[in-house]
Amino acid sequence: MAVLVFGGSIILLLLLWAATISQLAFERSSAIAAALRENRNRAIAFEQYVTRTFEAADFAALHLTAHVPPMPKEAAPAPPRRLSDPVAQDPLFSAVMIADAEGRVRFSTRPPDRPVSVASRMPVGAVQGNGPARLFISAPATTEGARGPVIAFTRPLAQPDGAVSGAVIVEMPVERLVDFTRGAAIRPQDLVSVIRLDGITLARRQGNMLGWGEDLRGQLVMERQMRDPNGSYLGPAALDRIRRYFSHRRLEQYPVFVTVGIGEADVLAEIRSRSRYYHFGMAFLTLAILAFAASTTFGLLRRDRAVKSLAAANRKLREAQRLGRIGDWEYDVAADRFLWSAQMCEMYGRAAKDDVLTLDAVLAYLDANSRDGFAGALAATIHLAEPHQCEVLVWPSPETPSHRRLLFSPVLSPEGLVSRIIGTDQDVTEEKLHEALREDVAHMARVDAINTMAATIAHELAQPLTAAANYLLGAKAYARRQAPGDDALVRGALEQVEDQIMLTRDIMRRARDMIAKKPGGDDTAFLPDVVRDAISLVRMANGIERVEIASTLREDAHWVAADKIQLQQVLINLLRNACEAVASVQDPRVTISSEWAEKGTIKICVADNGPGVPADLLEVFSPFSSRKRSGLGLGLSISRAIIHNYGGRIWIDQSRSQGALLCFTLPSASPDASLA
């Protein structure tokens, strides 16, 4: 295996290096071919540009030879006169002059104020007339009045008899010939030149630098031009010796050729940079492959040891699951099927090969009262993508039930959706039996304690309550004797005192019933009475005379399915909190209202005009959630437990812009509840 790994690695490396070298060679040849195409196209465009420039100068010279003004002989040299011909005013030219046979300038587009002679700059053939009347192109030179070097285009003036009477000279700035590159992106090594066939450079631009007048006779550029007038080659430039890809074109009508060069370094810069990355990458890949080949051998040995270790771990895991009575399972959401482990199948008395179950088959094992809890935990895990757990009662066999604790753990797909659920099933039957025994023992202890306490309280309070009742009867009799005709107010107050004494007795009885697990009766309450008593108790307990407490109860929603005393306790908690909240308000008001909610339920709300519930105290129903210095934070928690015990719910309504609004619902005990 080691020989195969190393041999395969060497072959792979050779193939990769061959592919890399081949790719670099291909990219190099492609870059050179693209540069040559670009260079040839630029040379053609440059040739056309220079040809049009020469033709403009030649046209102006021909035009003026045909329309030359009269030049009478002058006794003494005189300053030239202004040449106003429109053709001569072309901004392409720096100056246009007409000279006589002696070289004296007779007309000029920029005439000086003194005589001018150009005899020394005129070609001999143009002045003396030895040769056909053709266009002469001079080497670049600086002239008086010009801003820079110029090129003179000279054409002789021929008389009808063939004699030469002068010449037309068109001067053009050198940079006009290489303005071809103006506005284009020029690299420092880009080169364009206009060269006469005798080797004199008319204009040369390298990057943004302008040159002229260089003598290139005997240089490579002249050798290549003579060999191939319209060709391309790679070679050093005559002046800076930088290797460039050159393309040159000879003008058909003029003894001139143009050449365009691109630096070899510019052409190959990207390829050389990429080549460095390729070589670096291949070097890294070579090291990685060799390291892989070296580590594979050790990996094979480690794998052998890991397989043995994993097998041993699996054996230990199966033994631990058997001892802990824990099985594992997997649920495929898309296929809607369960896959049980061997331990799971054993816990339910199934064969290990029957490890695939549908959801209905799993639900068949569950007790009817546990199926909703299992389905709810499964659905919550899928929709919320969060772990859940539940405890269910299952029937592995028709005779023996079993308590199980199920854990649901979601597995997400690349799209972020739950694709699978991994779960465990633990048999907690013995744990439940132990919990039941502990609860029974604790309950018996509480019963004994409360019986003792209740007996003590009943013994201690029986005589004071009896005495209070006797005093109350005496007070009522005394009131009737003292004011037999106007004792309604006094009797009303005494009756309220009697009601509170009876309420104290009921509270003691309900507390004893709750601890002793006795049923609370029919659990129906008349809402107006409960609200009235709760308001009275809150006013007496808190002394909040300035708070206005009002009730607006719906007449057809008076009976609720709840214990009167416990419902009264809920209202007292809510009213006490509301009154404390509005204590610092200018006009404190608290309102109790009732209305029909969902079908068969009544909604009771307590509203105030206080500061409202702070945003960071929205979990006020949690135990010990309070900002009162003297509060334990248990009032609302107990209220929620009482409301939930009767199938209702309690919440804070955040729709009010001012104050707080706490609402709860209870099932209606009215015979007309189904019509609401």
Coordinates of N, CA and C in Angstrom, one line a residue, residues 289-403:
I289 N 1.2 17.0 -1.2 CA 1.0 15.6 -1.7 C 2.0 14.6 -1.0
L290 N 3.3 15.1 -0.9 CA 4.3 14.3 -0.3 C 3.9 14.1 1.2
A291 N 3.4 15.1 1.8 CA 3.0 15.0 3.2 C 1.9 14.0 3.4
F292 N 0.9 14.1 2.4 CA -0.2 13.2 2.4 C 0.2 11.8 2.2
A293 N 1.2 11.6 1.3 CA 1.6 10.2 1.1 C 2.3 9.7 2.3
A294 N 3.1 10.6 3.0 CA 3.8 10.1 4.2 C 2.9 9.8 5.3
S295 N 1.8 10.7 5.4 CA 0.9 10.5 6.6 C -0.1 9.4 6.3
T296 N -0.3 9.0 5.0 CA -1.3 7.9 4.7 C -0.9 6.6 5.4
T297 N 0.4 6.3 5.3 CA 0.8 5.0 5.9 C 0.6 5.0 7.4
F298 N 0.9 6.1 8.0 CA 0.6 6.2 9.5 C -0.9 6.2 9.7
G299 N -1.6 6.8 8.8 CA -3.1 6.9 9.0 C -3.7 5.5 8.9
L300 N -3.2 4.6 8.0 CA -3.7 3.3 7.9 C -3.5 2.5 9.2
L301 N -2.3 2.7 9.8 CA -2.1 2.0 11.1 C -3.0 2.6 12.2
R302 N -3.2 3.9 12.2 CA -4.0 4.5 13.2 C -5.5 4.1 13.0
R303 N -5.9 4.0 11.7 CA -7.3 3.6 11.4 C -7.5 2.2 11.9
D304 N -6.6 1.3 11.8 CA -6.7 0.0 12.3 C -7.0 0.0 13.8
R305 N -6.1 0.8 14.5 CA -6.3 0.9 15.9 C -7.6 1.6 16.3
A306 N -8.0 2.6 15.5 CA -9.3 3.3 15.8 C -10.5 2.4 15.6
V307 N -10.4 1.5 14.6 CA -11.6 0.6 14.4 C -11.8 -0.3 15.6
K308 N -10.6 -0.8 16.1 CA -10.7 -1.7 17.2 C -11.2 -0.9 18.4
S309 N -10.7 0.3 18.6 CA -11.1 1.1 19.8 C -12.6 1.5 19.7
L310 N -13.1 1.8 18.4 CA -14.5 2.1 18.3 C -15.4 0.9 18.5
A311 N -15.0 -0.2 18.1 CA -15.7 -1.4 18.4 C -15.9 -1.6 19.9
A312 N -14.8 -1.5 20.6 CA -14.8 -1.6 22.1 C -15.7 -0.6 22.7
A313 N -15.7 0.7 22.2 CA -16.5 1.8 22.7 C -18.0 1.5 22.5
N314 N -18.3 0.9 21.3 CA -19.7 0.6 21.0 C -20.2 -0.5 21.9
R315 N -19.3 -1.4 22.2 CA -19.8 -2.5 23.2 C -20.0 -1.9 24.5
K316 N -19.2 -1.0 25.0 CA -19.4 -0.3 26.3 C -20.7 0.5 26.2
L317 N -20.9 1.2 25.1 CA -22.1 2.1 25.0 C -23.4 1.2 25.1
R318 N -23.4 0.1 24.4 CA -24.6 -0.8 24.4 C -24.8 -1.3 25.8
E319 N -23.7 -1.6 26.5 CA -23.9 -2.1 27.8 C -24.4 -1.0 28.8
A320 N -23.9 0.2 28.6 CA -24.3 1.3 29.4 C -25.8 1.6 29.1
Q321 N -26.2 1.6 27.8 CA -27.6 1.8 27.5 C -28.5 0.7 28.1
R322 N -28.0 -0.5 28.1 CA -28.8 -1.6 28.7 C -29.0 -1.4 30.2
L323 N -27.9 -1.0 30.9 CA -27.9 -0.8 32.3 C -28.8 0.4 32.6
G324 N -28.7 1.5 31.9 CA -29.4 2.7 32.1 C -30.8 2.7 31.5
R325 N -31.1 1.6 30.8 CA -32.5 1.5 30.1 C -32.7 2.7 29.2
I326 N -31.7 3.0 28.3 CA -31.8 4.1 27.4 C -31.6 3.5 26.0
G327 N -32.6 3.9 25.1 CA -32.5 3.5 23.7 C -32.4 4.8 22.9
D328 N -31.8 4.7 21.7 CA -31.7 5.8 20.8 C -32.5 5.6 19.5
W329 N -33.0 6.6 18.9 CA -33.7 6.5 17.6 C -33.5 7.7 16.8
E330 N -33.9 7.6 15.5 CA -33.7 8.7 14.5 C -35.0 8.8 13.7
Y331 N -35.4 10.0 13.5 CA -36.6 10.3 12.7 C -36.3 11.1 11.4
D332 N -36.6 10.5 10.3 CA -36.4 11.1 9.0 C -37.7 12.0 8.7
V333 N -37.5 13.3 8.6 CA -38.7 14.2 8.5 C -39.3 14.0 7.1
A334 N -38.5 14.0 6.0 CA -39.0 13.8 4.7 C -39.7 12.5 4.5
A335 N -39.1 11.4 5.0 CA -39.7 10.1 4.8 C -40.8 9.8 5.8
D336 N -40.9 10.6 6.9 CA -41.8 10.3 8.0 C -41.7 8.9 8.5
R337 N -40.5 8.6 8.9 CA -40.3 7.2 9.5 C -39.2 7.3 10.6
F338 N -39.3 6.3 11.5 CA -38.4 6.2 12.6 C -37.5 5.0 12.4
L339 N -36.2 5.2 12.8 CA -35.2 4.1 12.8 C -34.8 3.9 14.3
W340 N -35.1 2.7 14.8 CA -34.7 2.4 16.2 C -33.4 1.6 16.2
S341 N -32.7 1.9 17.3 CA -31.5 1.1 17.6 C -31.9 -0.3 18.1
A342 N -30.9 -1.2 18.2 CA -31.1 -2.5 18.7 C -31.6 -2.5 20.2
Q343 N -31.0 -1.6 21.0 CA -31.4 -1.5 22.4 C -32.9 -1.0 22.5
M344 N -33.2 0.0 21.6 CA -34.6 0.5 21.6 C -35.6 -0.6 21.2
C345 N -35.3 -1.4 20.2 CA -36.1 -2.5 19.8 C -36.3 -3.5 21.0
E346 N -35.2 -3.8 21.7 CA -35.3 -4.7 22.8 C -36.2 -4.1 23.9
M347 N -36.1 -2.8 24.2 CA -36.9 -2.2 25.2 C -38.4 -2.3 24.9
Y348 N -38.8 -2.3 23.7 CA -40.2 -2.4 23.3 C -40.6 -3.8 22.8
G349 N -39.7 -4.8 23.0 CA -40.0 -6.2 22.7 C -40.1 -6.4 21.2
R350 N -39.3 -5.7 20.4 CA -39.3 -5.9 18.9 C -38.1 -6.6 18.5
A351 N -38.1 -7.3 17.4 CA -36.9 -7.9 16.8 C -36.0 -6.8 16.3
A352 N -34.7 -7.0 16.4 CA -33.7 -6.0 15.9 C -33.9 -5.7 14.5
K353 N -34.4 -6.6 13.6 CA -34.5 -6.4 12.2 C -35.7 -5.5 11.9
D354 N -36.7 -5.4 12.9 CA -37.9 -4.6 12.7 C -37.6 -3.2 13.3
D355 N -36.6 -2.5 12.8 CA -36.2 -1.3 13.4 C -36.7 -0.1 12.6
V356 N -37.5 -0.2 11.6 CA -38.1 0.9 10.8 C -39.6 1.0 11.2
L357 N -40.0 2.1 11.7 CA -41.4 2.3 12.1 C -42.0 3.6 11.5
T358 N -43.3 3.6 11.2 CA -44.0 4.8 10.8 C -44.4 5.6 12.1
L359 N -44.8 6.8 11.9 CA -45.3 7.6 13.0 C -46.5 6.9 13.7
D360 N -47.4 6.4 12.9 CA -48.6 5.7 13.5 C -48.2 4.5 14.3
A361 N -47.2 3.8 13.9 CA -46.7 2.6 14.6 C -46.1 3.0 16.0
V362 N -45.4 4.2 16.0 CA -44.8 4.6 17.2 C -45.9 5.1 18.2
L363 N -46.9 5.9 17.6 CA -48.0 6.3 18.4 C -48.8 5.2 19.0
A364 N -48.8 4.1 18.4 CA -49.6 2.9 18.9 C -49.1 2.4 20.2
Y365 N -47.8 2.6 20.5 CA -47.2 2.2 21.7 C -47.5 3.2 22.9
L366 N -47.9 4.4 22.5 CA -48.1 5.5 23.5 C -49.5 5.4 24.1
D367 N -49.7 5.8 25.4 CA -51.0 5.9 26.0 C -51.7 7.0 25.3
A368 N -53.1 6.9 25.3 CA -53.9 7.9 24.6 C -53.7 9.3 25.1
N369 N -53.4 9.4 26.4 CA -53.2 10.7 27.0 C -51.8 11.3 26.7
S370 N -50.9 10.5 26.2 CA -49.5 10.9 26.0 C -49.3 11.2 24.5
R371 N -50.2 10.9 23.6 CA -49.9 11.0 22.2 C -49.8 12.5 21.8
D372 N -50.7 13.3 22.3 CA -50.6 14.8 22.0 C -49.3 15.4 22.4
G373 N -48.8 15.0 23.6 CA -47.6 15.6 24.1 C -46.4 15.2 23.2
F374 N -46.4 13.9 22.8 CA -45.3 13.4 21.9 C -45.4 14.1 20.6
A375 N -46.6 14.2 20.0 CA -46.7 14.9 18.7 C -46.4 16.3 18.8
G376 N -46.7 17.0 19.9 CA -46.4 18.4 20.1 C -44.9 18.6 20.2
A377 N -44.2 17.8 20.9 CA -42.8 17.9 21.1 C -42.1 17.7 19.7
L378 N -42.6 16.7 19.0 CA -42.0 16.4 17.7 C -42.2 17.6 16.7
A379 N -43.4 18.1 16.7 CA -43.7 19.3 15.8 C -42.9 20.5 16.2
A380 N -42.8 20.7 17.5 CA -42.0 21.9 18.0 C -40.6 21.8 17.6
T381 N -40.0 20.6 17.7 CA -38.6 20.4 17.3 C -38.4 20.7 15.8
I382 N -39.4 20.3 15.0 CA -39.2 20.5 13.6 C -39.4 22.0 13.2
H383 N -40.4 22.7 13.8 CA -40.7 24.0 13.4 C -39.8 25.0 14.1
L384 N -39.3 24.8 15.3 CA -38.5 25.8 16.0 C -37.0 25.4 15.9
A385 N -36.7 24.2 15.4 CA -35.3 23.8 15.3 C -34.5 23.9 16.6
E386 N -35.2 23.6 17.7 CA -34.6 23.6 19.0 C -34.9 22.3 19.7
P387 N -34.0 21.8 20.6 CA -34.2 20.6 21.3 C -35.4 20.7 22.2
H388 N -36.1 19.6 22.4 CA -37.3 19.5 23.3 C -37.2 18.1 24.0
Q389 N -38.1 18.0 25.0 CA -38.2 16.8 25.7 C -39.6 16.6 26.2
C390 N -40.0 15.5 26.5 CA -41.4 15.2 27.1 C -41.3 13.9 27.8
E391 N -42.3 13.7 28.7 CA -42.4 12.4 29.4 C -43.8 11.8 29.0
V392 N -43.8 10.5 28.6 CA -44.9 9.9 28.1 C -45.1 8.5 28.9
L393 N -46.3 8.0 28.7 CA -46.6 6.7 29.2 C -46.8 5.8 28.1
V394 N -46.0 4.7 28.0 CA -46.1 3.8 26.9 C -46.5 2.4 27.4
W395 N -46.9 1.6 26.4 CA -47.3 0.2 26.7 C -46.5 -0.8 25.8
P396 N -45.3 -1.1 26.3 CA -44.5 -2.1 25.5 C -45.2 -3.4 25.4
S397 N -46.0 -3.7 26.4 CA -46.8 -4.9 26.3 C -48.2 -4.5 26.8
P398 N -49.2 -5.2 26.4 CA -50.6 -4.9 26.8 C -50.8 -4.9 28.3
E399 N -50.0 -5.6 29.1 CA -50.2 -5.8 30.5 C -49.4 -4.7 31.3
T400 N -48.2 -4.3 30.9 CA -47.3 -3.5 31.7 C -47.1 -2.1 31.1
P401 N -47.6 -1.0 31.7 CA -47.2 0.3 31.2 C -45.8 0.7 31.7
S402 N -45.2 1.7 31.1 CA -43.9 2.2 31.4 C -43.8 3.7 31.2
H403 N -43.2 4.4 32.1 CA -42.9 5.8 32.0 C -41.6 6.0 31.2

